[in-house]
Coordinates of C-alpha atoms in Angstrom, one line a residue:
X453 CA 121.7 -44.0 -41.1
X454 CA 122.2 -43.6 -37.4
X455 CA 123.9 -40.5 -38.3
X456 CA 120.9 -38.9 -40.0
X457 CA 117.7 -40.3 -37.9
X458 CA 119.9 -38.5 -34.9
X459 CA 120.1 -35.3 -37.0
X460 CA 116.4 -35.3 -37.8
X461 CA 115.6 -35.9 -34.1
X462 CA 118.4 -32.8 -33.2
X463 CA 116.5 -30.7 -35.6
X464 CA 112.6 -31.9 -34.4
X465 CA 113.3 -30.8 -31.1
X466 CA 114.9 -27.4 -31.9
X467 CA 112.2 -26.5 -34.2
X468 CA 109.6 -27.3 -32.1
X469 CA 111.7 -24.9 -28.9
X470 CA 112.1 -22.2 -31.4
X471 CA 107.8 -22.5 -32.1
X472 CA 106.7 -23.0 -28.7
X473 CA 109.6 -21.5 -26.1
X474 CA 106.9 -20.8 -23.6
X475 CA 105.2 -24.1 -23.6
X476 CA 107.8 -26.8 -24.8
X477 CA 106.8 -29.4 -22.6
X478 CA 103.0 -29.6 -24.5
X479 CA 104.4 -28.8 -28.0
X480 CA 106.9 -31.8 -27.7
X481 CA 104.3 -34.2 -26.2
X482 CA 102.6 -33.4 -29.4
X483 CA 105.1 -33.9 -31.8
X484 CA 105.8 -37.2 -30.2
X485 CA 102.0 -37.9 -30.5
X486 CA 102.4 -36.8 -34.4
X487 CA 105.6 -38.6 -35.2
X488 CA 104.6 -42.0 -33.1
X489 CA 100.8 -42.1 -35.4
X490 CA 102.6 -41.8 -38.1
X491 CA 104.9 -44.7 -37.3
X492 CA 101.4 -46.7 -37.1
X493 CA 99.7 -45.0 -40.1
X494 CA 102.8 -46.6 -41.7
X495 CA 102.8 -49.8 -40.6
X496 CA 98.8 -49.8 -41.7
X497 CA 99.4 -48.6 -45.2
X498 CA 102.0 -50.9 -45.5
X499 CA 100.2 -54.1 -44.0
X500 CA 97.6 -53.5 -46.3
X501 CA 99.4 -53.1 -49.1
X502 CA 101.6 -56.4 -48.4
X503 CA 98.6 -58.4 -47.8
X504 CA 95.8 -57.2 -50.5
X505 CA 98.8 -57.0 -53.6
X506 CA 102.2 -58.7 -52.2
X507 CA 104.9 -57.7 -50.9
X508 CA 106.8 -56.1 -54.0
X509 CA 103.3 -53.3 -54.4
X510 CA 105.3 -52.1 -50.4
X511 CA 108.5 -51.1 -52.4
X512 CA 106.6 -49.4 -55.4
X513 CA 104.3 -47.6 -53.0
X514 CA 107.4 -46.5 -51.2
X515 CA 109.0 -45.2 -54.4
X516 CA 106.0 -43.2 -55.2
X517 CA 105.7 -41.9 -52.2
X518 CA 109.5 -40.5 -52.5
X519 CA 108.7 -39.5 -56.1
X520 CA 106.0 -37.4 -55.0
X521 CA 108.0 -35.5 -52.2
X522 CA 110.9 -35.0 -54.0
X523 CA 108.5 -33.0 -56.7
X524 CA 107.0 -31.1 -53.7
X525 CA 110.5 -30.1 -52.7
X526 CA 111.3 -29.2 -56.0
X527 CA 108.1 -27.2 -56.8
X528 CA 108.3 -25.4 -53.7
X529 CA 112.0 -24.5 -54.0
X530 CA 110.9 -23.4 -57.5
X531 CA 108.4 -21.1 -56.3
X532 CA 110.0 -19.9 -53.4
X533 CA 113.0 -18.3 -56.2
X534 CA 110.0 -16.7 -58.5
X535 CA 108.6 -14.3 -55.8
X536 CA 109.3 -10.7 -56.2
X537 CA 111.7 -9.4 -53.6
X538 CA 109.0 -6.5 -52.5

């Protein structure tokens, strides 16, 4: 797992130089803003759930929520091989 969240991190950070080579500096502090409210929209979502339906509705939300991007992944990798090559 260490392996991976380091990867991710590795990958942020290029993506955002090749984006923004002129003005990395801002374009980081920004993706650090995005990736940190995240981290608390999170823990929100999650308090919520856990207190309003238990602690079990945390886990199923969580499947869901991987259910659902793994069909965006798929239905974008589908229509990505669909266009015409003009």
């Amino acid at each position: 797992m260490g392996v991976a969240f380091g990867v991710v991190q590795l990958s942020q950070v290029t993506m955002t130089q090749a984006a923004a080579p002129e003005t990395f500096e801002a374009a980081m502090s920004l993706n650090t803003m995005a990736y940190n409210t995240s981290i608390a929209l999170g823990a929100l979502v999650g308090g919520v759930f856990a207190d309003r339906l238990g602690v079990s509705s945390v886990v199923w939300f969580g499947i869901g929520l991987t259910a659902a991007a793994l069909l965006l992944v798929l239905a974008a990798q589908t229509s990505r091989t669909r266009r015409p090559l003009v």
